[in-house]
Coordinates of C-alpha atoms and ligand atoms in Angstrom, one line a residue:
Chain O
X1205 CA 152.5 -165.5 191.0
X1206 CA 149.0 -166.4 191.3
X1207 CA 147.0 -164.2 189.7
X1208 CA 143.5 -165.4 190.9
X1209 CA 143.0 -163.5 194.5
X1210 CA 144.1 -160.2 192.3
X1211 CA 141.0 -161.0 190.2
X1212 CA 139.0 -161.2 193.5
X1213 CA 139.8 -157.6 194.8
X1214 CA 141.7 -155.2 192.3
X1215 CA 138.7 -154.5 189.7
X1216 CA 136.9 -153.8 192.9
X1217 CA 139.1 -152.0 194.6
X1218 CA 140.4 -150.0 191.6
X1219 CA 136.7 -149.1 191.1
X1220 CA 136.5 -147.6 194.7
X1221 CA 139.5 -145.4 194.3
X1222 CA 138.7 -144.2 191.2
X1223 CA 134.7 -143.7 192.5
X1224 CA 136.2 -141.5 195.4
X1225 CA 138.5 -139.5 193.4
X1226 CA 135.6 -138.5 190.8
X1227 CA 132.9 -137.9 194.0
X1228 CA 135.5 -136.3 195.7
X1229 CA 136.8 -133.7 192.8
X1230 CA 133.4 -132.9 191.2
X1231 CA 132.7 -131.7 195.4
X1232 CA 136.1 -130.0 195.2
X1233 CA 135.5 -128.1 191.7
X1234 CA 132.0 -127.0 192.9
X1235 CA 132.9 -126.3 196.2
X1236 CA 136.4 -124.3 195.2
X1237 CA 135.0 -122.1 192.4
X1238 CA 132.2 -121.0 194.6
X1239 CA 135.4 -120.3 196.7
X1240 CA 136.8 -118.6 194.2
X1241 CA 134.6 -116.4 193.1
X1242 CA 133.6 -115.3 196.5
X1243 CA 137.2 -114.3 197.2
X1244 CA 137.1 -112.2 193.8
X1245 CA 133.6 -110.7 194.1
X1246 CA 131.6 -107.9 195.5
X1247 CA 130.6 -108.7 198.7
X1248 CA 133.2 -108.2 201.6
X1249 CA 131.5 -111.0 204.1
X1250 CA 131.8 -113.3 201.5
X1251 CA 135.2 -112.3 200.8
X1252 CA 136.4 -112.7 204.1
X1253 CA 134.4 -116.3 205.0
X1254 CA 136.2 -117.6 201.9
X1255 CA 139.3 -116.4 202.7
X1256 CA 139.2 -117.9 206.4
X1257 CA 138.1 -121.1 205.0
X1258 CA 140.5 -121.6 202.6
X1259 CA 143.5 -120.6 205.8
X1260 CA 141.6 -122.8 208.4
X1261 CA 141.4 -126.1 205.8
X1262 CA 145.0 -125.8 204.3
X1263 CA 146.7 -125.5 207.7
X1264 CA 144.9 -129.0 208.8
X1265 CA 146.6 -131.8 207.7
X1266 CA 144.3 -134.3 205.3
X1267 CA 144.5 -137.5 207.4
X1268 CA 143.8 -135.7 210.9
X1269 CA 140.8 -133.3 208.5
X1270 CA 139.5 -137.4 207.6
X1271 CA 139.6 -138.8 211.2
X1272 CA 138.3 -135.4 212.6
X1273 CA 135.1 -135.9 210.2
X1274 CA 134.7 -139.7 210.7
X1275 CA 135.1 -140.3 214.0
X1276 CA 134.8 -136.6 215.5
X1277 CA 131.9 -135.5 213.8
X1278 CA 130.7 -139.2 212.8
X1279 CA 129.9 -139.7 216.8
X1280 CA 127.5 -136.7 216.5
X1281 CA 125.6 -137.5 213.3
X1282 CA 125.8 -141.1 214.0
X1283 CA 123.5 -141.1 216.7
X1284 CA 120.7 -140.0 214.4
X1285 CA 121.8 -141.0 210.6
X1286 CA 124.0 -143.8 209.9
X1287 CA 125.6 -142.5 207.3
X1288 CA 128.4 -144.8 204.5
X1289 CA 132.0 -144.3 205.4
X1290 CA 132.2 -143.2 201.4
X1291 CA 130.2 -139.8 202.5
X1292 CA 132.9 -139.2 205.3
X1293 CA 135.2 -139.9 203.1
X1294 CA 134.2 -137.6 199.9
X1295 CA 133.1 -135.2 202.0
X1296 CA 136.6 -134.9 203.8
X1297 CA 138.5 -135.0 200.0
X1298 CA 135.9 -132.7 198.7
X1299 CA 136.0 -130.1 201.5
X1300 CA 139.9 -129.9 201.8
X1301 CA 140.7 -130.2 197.7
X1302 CA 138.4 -127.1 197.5
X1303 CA 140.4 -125.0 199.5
X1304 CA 143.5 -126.1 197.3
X1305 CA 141.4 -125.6 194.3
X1306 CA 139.5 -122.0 195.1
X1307 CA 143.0 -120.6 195.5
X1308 CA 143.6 -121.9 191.9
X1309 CA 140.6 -120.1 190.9
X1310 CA 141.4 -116.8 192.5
X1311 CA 144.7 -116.7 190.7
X1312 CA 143.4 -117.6 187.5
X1313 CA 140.8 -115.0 188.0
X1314 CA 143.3 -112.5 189.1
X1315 CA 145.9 -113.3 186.3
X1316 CA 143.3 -112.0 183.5
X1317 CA 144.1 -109.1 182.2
X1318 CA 141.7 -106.4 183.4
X1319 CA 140.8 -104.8 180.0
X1320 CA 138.4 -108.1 179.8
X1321 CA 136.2 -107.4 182.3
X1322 CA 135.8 -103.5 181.3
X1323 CA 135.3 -104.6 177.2
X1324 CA 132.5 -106.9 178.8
X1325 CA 131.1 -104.5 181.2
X1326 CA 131.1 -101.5 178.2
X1327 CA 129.0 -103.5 176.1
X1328 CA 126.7 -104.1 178.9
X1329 CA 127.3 -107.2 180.3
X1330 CA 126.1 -108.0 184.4
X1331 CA 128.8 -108.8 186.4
X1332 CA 127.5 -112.4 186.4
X1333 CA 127.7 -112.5 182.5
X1334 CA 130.7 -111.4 182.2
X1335 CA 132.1 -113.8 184.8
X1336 CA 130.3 -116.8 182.9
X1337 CA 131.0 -115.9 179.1
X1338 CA 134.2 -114.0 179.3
X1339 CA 136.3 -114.7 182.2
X1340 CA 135.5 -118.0 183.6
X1341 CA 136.2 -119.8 180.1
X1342 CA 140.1 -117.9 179.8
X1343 CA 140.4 -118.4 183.6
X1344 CA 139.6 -122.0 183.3
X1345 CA 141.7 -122.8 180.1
X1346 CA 144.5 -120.9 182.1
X1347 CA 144.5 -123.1 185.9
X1348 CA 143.5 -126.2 183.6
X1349 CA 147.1 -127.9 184.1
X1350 CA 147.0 -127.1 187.7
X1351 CA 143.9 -128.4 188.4
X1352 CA 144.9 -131.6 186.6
X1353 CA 147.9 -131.7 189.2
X1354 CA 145.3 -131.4 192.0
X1355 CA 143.1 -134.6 190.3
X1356 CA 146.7 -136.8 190.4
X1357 CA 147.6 -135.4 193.8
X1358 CA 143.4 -136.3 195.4
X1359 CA 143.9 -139.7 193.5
X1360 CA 146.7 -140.3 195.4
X1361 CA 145.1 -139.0 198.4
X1362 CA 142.3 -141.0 198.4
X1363 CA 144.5 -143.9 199.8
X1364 CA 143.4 -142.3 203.4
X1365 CA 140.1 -143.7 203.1
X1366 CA 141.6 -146.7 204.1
X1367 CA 141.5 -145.3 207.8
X1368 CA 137.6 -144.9 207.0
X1369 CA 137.3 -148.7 206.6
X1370 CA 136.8 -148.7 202.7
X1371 CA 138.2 -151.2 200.7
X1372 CA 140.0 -149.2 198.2
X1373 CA 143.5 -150.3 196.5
X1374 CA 145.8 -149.4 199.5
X1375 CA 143.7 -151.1 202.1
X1376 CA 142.4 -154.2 200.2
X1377 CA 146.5 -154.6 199.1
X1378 CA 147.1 -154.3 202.7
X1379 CA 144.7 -157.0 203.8
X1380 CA 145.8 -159.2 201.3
X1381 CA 149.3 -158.7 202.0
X1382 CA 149.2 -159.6 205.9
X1383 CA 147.4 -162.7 204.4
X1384 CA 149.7 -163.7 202.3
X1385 CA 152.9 -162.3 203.4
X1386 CA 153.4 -161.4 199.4
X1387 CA 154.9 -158.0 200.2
X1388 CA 156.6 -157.0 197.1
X1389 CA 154.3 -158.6 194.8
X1390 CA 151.4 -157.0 196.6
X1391 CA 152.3 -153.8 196.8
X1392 CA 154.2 -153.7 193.3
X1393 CA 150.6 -154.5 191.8
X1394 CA 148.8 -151.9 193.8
X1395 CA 151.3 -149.4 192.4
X1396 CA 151.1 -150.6 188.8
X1397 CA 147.8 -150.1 189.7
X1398 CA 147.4 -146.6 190.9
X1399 CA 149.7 -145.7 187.9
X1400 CA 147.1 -147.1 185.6
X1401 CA 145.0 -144.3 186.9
X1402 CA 146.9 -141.5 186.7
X1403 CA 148.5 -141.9 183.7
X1404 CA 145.5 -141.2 181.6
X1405 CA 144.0 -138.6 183.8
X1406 CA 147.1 -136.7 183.4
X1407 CA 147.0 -137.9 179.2
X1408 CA 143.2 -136.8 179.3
X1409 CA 143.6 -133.1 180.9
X1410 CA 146.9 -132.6 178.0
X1411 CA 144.4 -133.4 175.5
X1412 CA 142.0 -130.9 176.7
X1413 CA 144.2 -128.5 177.1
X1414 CA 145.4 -128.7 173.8
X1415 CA 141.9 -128.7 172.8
X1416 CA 141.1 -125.3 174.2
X1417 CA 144.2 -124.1 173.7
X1418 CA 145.5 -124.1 170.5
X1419 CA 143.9 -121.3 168.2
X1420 CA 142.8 -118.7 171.2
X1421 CA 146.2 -118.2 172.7
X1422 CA 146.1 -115.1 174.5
X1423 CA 148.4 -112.8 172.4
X1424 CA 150.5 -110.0 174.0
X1425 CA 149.1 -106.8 172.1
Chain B
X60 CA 122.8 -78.6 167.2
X61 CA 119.7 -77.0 168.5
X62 CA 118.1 -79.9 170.2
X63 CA 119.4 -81.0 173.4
X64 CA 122.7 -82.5 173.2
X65 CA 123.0 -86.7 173.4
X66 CA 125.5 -86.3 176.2
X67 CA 126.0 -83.1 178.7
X68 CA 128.9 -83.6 181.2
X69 CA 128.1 -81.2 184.4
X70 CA 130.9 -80.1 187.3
X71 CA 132.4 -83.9 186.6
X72 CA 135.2 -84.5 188.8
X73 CA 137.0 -87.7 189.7
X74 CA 140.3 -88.5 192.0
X75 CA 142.0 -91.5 191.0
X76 CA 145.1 -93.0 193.8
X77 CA 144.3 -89.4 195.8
X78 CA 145.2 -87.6 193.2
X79 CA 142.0 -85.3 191.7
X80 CA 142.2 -86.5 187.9
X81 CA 139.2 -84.7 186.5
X82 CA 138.9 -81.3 188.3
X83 CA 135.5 -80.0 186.7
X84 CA 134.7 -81.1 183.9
X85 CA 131.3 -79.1 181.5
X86 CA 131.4 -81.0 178.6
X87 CA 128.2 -81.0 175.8
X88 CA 128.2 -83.5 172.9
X89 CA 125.5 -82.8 170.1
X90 CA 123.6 -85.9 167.9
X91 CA 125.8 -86.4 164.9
X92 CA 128.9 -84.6 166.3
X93 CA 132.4 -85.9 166.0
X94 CA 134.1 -84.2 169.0
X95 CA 137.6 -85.1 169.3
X96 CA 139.3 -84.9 173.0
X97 CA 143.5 -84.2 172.8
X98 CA 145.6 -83.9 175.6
X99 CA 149.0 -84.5 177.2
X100 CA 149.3 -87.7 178.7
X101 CA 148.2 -87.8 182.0
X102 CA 145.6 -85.0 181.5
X103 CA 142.6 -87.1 182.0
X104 CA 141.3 -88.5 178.5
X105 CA 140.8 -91.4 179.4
X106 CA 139.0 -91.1 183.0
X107 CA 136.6 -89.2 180.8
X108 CA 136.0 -91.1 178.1
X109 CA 135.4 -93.5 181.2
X110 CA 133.2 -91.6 183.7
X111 CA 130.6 -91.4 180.1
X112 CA 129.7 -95.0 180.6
X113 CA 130.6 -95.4 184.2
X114 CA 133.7 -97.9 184.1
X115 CA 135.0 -94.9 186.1
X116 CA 132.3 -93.8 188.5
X117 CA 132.6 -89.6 188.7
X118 CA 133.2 -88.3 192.4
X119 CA 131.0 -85.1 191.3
X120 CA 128.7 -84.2 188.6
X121 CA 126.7 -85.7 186.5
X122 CA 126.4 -87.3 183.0
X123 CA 123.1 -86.6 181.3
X124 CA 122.2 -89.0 178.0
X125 CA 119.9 -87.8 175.9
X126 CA 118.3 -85.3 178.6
X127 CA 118.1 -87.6 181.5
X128 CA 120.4 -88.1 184.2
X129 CA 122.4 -91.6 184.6
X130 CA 122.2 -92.6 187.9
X131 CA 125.7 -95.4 188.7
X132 CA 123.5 -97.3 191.5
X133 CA 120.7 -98.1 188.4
X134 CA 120.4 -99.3 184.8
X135 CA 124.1 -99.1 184.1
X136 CA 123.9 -102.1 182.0
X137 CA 121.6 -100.8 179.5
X138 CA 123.4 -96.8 179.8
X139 CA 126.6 -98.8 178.7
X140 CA 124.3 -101.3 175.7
X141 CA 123.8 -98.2 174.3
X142 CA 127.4 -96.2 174.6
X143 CA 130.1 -98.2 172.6
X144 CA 133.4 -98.0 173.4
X145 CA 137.0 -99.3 171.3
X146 CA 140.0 -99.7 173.6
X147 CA 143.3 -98.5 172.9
X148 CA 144.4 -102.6 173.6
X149 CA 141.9 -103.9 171.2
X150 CA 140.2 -106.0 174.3
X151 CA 139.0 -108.4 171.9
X152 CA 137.7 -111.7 173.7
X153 CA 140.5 -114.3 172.9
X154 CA 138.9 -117.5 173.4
X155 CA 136.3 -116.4 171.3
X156 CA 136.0 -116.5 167.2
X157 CA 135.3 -113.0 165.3
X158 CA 131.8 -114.1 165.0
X159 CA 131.3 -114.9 168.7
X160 CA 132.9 -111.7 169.6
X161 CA 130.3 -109.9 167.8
X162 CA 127.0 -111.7 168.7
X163 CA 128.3 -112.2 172.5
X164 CA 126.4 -108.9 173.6
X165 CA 123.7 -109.4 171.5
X166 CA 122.4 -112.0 172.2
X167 CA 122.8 -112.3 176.4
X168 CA 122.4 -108.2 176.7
X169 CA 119.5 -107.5 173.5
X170 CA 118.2 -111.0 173.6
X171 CA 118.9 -111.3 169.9
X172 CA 118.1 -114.7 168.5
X173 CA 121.8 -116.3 167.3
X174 CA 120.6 -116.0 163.8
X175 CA 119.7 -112.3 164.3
X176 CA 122.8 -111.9 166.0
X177 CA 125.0 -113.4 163.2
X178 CA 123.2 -111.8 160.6
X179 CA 124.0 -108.4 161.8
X180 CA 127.5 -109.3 163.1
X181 CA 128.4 -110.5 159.3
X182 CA 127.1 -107.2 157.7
X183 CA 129.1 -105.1 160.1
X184 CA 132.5 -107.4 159.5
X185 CA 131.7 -106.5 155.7
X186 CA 131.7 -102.6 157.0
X187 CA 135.0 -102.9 158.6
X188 CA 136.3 -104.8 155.6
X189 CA 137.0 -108.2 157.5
X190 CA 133.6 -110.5 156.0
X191 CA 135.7 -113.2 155.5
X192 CA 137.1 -113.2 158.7
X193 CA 134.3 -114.6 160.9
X194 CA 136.2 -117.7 162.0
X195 CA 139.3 -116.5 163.0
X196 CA 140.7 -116.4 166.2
X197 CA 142.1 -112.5 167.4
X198 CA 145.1 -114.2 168.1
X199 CA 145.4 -115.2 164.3
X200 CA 144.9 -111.3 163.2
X201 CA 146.7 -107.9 162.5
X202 CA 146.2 -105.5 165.1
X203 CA 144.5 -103.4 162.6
X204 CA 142.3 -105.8 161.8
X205 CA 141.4 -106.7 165.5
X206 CA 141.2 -102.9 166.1
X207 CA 138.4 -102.9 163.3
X208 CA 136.8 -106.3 164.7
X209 CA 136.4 -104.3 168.1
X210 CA 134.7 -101.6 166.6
X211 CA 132.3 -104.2 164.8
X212 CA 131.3 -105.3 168.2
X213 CA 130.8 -102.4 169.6
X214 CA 128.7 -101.5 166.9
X215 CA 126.6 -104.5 167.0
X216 CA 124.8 -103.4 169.9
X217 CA 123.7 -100.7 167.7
X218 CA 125.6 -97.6 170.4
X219 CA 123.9 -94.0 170.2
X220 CA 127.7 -92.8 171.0
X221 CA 130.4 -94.5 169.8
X222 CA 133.9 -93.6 172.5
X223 CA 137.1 -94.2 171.3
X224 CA 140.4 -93.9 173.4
X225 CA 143.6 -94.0 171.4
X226 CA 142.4 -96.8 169.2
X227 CA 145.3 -96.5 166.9
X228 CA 147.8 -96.0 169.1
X229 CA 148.9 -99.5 169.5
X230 CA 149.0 -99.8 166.0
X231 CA 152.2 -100.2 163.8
X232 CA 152.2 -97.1 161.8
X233 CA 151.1 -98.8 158.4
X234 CA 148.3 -100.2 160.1
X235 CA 146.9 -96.7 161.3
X236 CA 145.4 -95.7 158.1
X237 CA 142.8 -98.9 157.6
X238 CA 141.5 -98.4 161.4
X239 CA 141.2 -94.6 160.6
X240 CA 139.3 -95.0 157.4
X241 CA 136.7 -97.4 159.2
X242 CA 136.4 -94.8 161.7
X243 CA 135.6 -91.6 158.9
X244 CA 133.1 -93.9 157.3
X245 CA 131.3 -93.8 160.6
X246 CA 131.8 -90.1 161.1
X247 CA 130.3 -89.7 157.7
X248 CA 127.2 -91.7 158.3
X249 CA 126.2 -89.4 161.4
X250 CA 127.5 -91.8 164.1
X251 CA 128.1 -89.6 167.5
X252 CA 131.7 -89.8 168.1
X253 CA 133.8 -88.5 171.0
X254 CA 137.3 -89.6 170.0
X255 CA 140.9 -89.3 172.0
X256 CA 144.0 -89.0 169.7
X257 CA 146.8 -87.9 169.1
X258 CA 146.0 -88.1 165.0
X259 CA 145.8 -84.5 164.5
X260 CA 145.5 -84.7 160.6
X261 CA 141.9 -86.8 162.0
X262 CA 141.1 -84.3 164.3
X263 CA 141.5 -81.6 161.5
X264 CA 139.5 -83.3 158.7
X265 CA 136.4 -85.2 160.3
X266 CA 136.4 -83.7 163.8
X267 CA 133.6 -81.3 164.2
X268 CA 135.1 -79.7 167.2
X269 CA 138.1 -80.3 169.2
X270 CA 138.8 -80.0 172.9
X271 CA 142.1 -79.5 174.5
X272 CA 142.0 -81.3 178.3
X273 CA 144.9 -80.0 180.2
X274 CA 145.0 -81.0 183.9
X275 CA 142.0 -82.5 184.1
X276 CA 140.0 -79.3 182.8
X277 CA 138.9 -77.9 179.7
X278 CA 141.6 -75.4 178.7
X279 CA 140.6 -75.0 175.1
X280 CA 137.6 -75.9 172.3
X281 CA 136.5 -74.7 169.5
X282 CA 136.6 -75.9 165.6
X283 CA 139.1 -77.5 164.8
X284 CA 140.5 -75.2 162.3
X285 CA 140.7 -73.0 165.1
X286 CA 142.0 -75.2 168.3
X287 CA 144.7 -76.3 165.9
X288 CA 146.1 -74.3 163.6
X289 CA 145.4 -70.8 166.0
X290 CA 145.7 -72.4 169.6
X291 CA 145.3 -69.2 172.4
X292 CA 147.3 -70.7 175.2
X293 CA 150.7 -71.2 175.7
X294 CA 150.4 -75.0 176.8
X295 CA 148.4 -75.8 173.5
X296 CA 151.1 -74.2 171.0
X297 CA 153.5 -76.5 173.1
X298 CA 151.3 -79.2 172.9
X299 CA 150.8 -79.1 169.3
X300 CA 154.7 -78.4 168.5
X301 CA 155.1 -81.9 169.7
X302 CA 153.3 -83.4 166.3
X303 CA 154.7 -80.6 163.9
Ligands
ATP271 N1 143.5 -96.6 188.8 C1 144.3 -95.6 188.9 N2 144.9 -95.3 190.2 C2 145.7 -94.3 190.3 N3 146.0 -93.4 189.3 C3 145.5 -93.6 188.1 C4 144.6 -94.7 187.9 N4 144.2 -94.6 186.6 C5 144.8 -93.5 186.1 N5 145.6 -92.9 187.0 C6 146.4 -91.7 186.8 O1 145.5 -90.7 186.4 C7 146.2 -89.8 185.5 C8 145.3 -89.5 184.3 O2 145.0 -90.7 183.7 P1 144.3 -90.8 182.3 O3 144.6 -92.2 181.8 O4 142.9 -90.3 182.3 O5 145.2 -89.8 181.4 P2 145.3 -89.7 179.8 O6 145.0 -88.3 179.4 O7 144.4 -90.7 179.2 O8 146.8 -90.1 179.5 P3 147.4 -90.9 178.3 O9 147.5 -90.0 177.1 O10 148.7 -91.4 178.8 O11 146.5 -92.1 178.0 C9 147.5 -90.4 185.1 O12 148.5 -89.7 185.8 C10 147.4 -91.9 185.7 O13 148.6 -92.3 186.1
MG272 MG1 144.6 -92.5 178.1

């Protein structure tokens, strides 16, 4: 095995994937616990506009949601901004992981027992403190394992942006591999490679979790 | 007792699931008084306790604090900083330590500096007997002792009225007695208490008056002395045969 044309691409294209993913989830967090907490707050409109985004987004599948952005709405905006295929590309991850990821919110909101909100409200905590200092920190520590199943699962993911044009792991292993007709080799090292990613985000969000975890388990009074 | 009372309850009425919980409730509690609410289950204790600071919101009737009337669409966050309440289920915060239970409110509600905040929240664990205590976790304590950190914190906000709704009666039996004695300390030091139990021997000996709620009405008050040991109606000498 010749190792050298893997030292041309693979730091490169292992930098790519892992730059999408971490674009693409920091949109998806943002973007799914505003989600969230509009689907658990107050204000019926934004209950409802939540709740139709997150149906609308889950029912479209990922790739289509990716070409729909690129080339659908990429014929629009390109006329007046040409904008990198990487902004396509986050924005379709982040917009459809958000969906995924709000619904993880409104559970984890919802599976709180309701006696927190009231202690916080009766010592006169706003509604917006009591969301920041009491609730959001259980509900997070709570959905933390799940949303570390939804980083693995948009890592993965991210191989669609090779329909995009960007040179991330899947489509700089498939250019190389129609060069060099390596087909096992190639695409055994692109998945040794995308292992080497999700191993220690899955070892990092364990270690968090134990983290938060271990002295503030919620008891059952 | 002559001065106008810290809380007056007017025509209060409240329906819960369609039902009409509270059916007109008149209700006075003086500065200093101990008043202690008991009650068959499903009577409505609770939905008071709750329509005082609003975590139920009254159909009818109003609740007056300290002669003024609390208006639910206004200022509830500062009628409630100055009403503390103790939950039958503790409702301590788990993810946070004893201390940070304590100076939570403080500090985001009263603006107390952290240092203020801790300063007070250590002499009140002292109170309640827990000082060295501060770093636990309410997972790591007795539910006595997280009882008596719940009262701490609602105390730290320095209440005018302190509420409490069965606080003991999630309790093991031998852990009663050290929430109770936290509680008569208070009584003693002219804290305004209006207090639901079913601990009639508490009701007898610190309560300054008593008030029987029976289908979501006042059936009965009086002093103690009286409400208990020479109850009028039929439904209160039932009542009370159930602790004799
Ligand atoms: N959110 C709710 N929706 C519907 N019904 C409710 C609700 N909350 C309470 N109730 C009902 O209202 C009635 C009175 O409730 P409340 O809790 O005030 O009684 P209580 O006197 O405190 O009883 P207990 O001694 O059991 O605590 C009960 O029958 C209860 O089932
Ligand atoms: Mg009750």
């Amino acid at each position: 095995m010749d190792i050298h044309p893997y030292l041309e691409f693979v730091p490169r294209a292992l930098a790519r994937t892992a730059f999408l993913t971490v674009t693409s989830l920091a949109i998806g967090l943002v973007l799914g616990l505003l989600l969230g907490l509009a689907r658990v707050g107050p204000v019926k409109f934004l209950r409802r506009a939540a709740t139709v985004y997150v149906e609308v987004v889950r029912g479209i599948p990922l790739f289509v949601l990716i070409l729909y952005i690129y080339y659908g709405l990429g014929s629009f905006i390109g006329q007046f901004w040409v904008a990198s295929p990487y902004i396509y590309a986050t924005s379709a991850f982040g917009l459809c992981y958000a969906a995924y990821i709000a619904e993880i919110f409104r559970a984890g909101f919802q599976s709180l027992d309701r006696g927190q909100t009231e202690a916080a409200r009766a010592l006169g905590l706003s509604r917006r403190q009591a969301m920041r200092h009491v609730l959001l920190p259980q509900a997070f520590r709570n959905i933390l394992p799940a949303l570390g199943n939804e980083g693995v699962a948009l890592l993965k993911d991210t191989s669609l942006a090779s329909v995009v044009t960007i040179a991330e792991l899947t489509q700089s292993g498939k250019a190389y591999a129609s060069l060099s007709y390596r087909f096992f080799e190639v695409w055994t090292v692109v998945a040794l490679c995308y292992l080497a990613l999700t191993i220690p985000l899955t070892w990092g969000v364990r270690k968090l979790e134990a983290r938060l975890g271990v002295r503030s388990a919620p008891h059952t009074a | 007792m002559s001065a106008a009372p810290l809380i007056r309850l007017k025509g209060l009425r409240k329906s819960l699931g369609g039902k009409e919980i509270l059916r007109g409730i008149d209700l006075d509690v003086a500065r200093g008084e101990v008043l202690c609410v008991i009650g068959p289950s499903g009577s409505g204790k609770s939905t008071l306790v709750r329509c005082i600071n609003f975590l139920e919101i009254p159909d009818q009737g109003t609740v007056e604090f300290d002669g003024a009337v609390v208006h639910p669409d206004e200022s509830l966050d500062q009628h409630r900083a100055r009403v503390g309440m103790v939950f039958q289920r503790f409702n301590l915060f788990p993810h946070l330590s004893v201390l940070d239970n304590l100076t939570l409110a403080p500090t985001q509600v009263l603006g107390l500096s952290p240092d203020q905040a801790a300063s007070r929240a250590r002499s009140l664990l002292d109170r309640v007997g827990l000082a060295d205590r501060e770093r636990s976790f309410p997972a790591e304590m007795s539910g006595g002792q997280q009882q008596r950190v719940a009262i701490a914190r609602a105390l730290a906000m320095q209440p005018q009225v302190m509420l409490f709704d069965e606080v003991t009666s999630a309790l093991d039996p031998e852990l009663v007695g050290e929430v109770l004695a936290v509680m008569k300390g208070l009584a003693r030091e002219g804290m305004t208490m209006l207090v639901v139990t079913h601990q009639m021997k508490f009701a007898r000996e610190v309560g300054h008056r008593v008030v029987f709620l029976e289908g979501g009405v006042v059936a009965e008050e009086g002093k103690p002395e009286d409400v208990l040991e020479r109850p009028k109606s039929g439904r209160l000498k039932e009542f009370l045969g159930h602790f004799s």
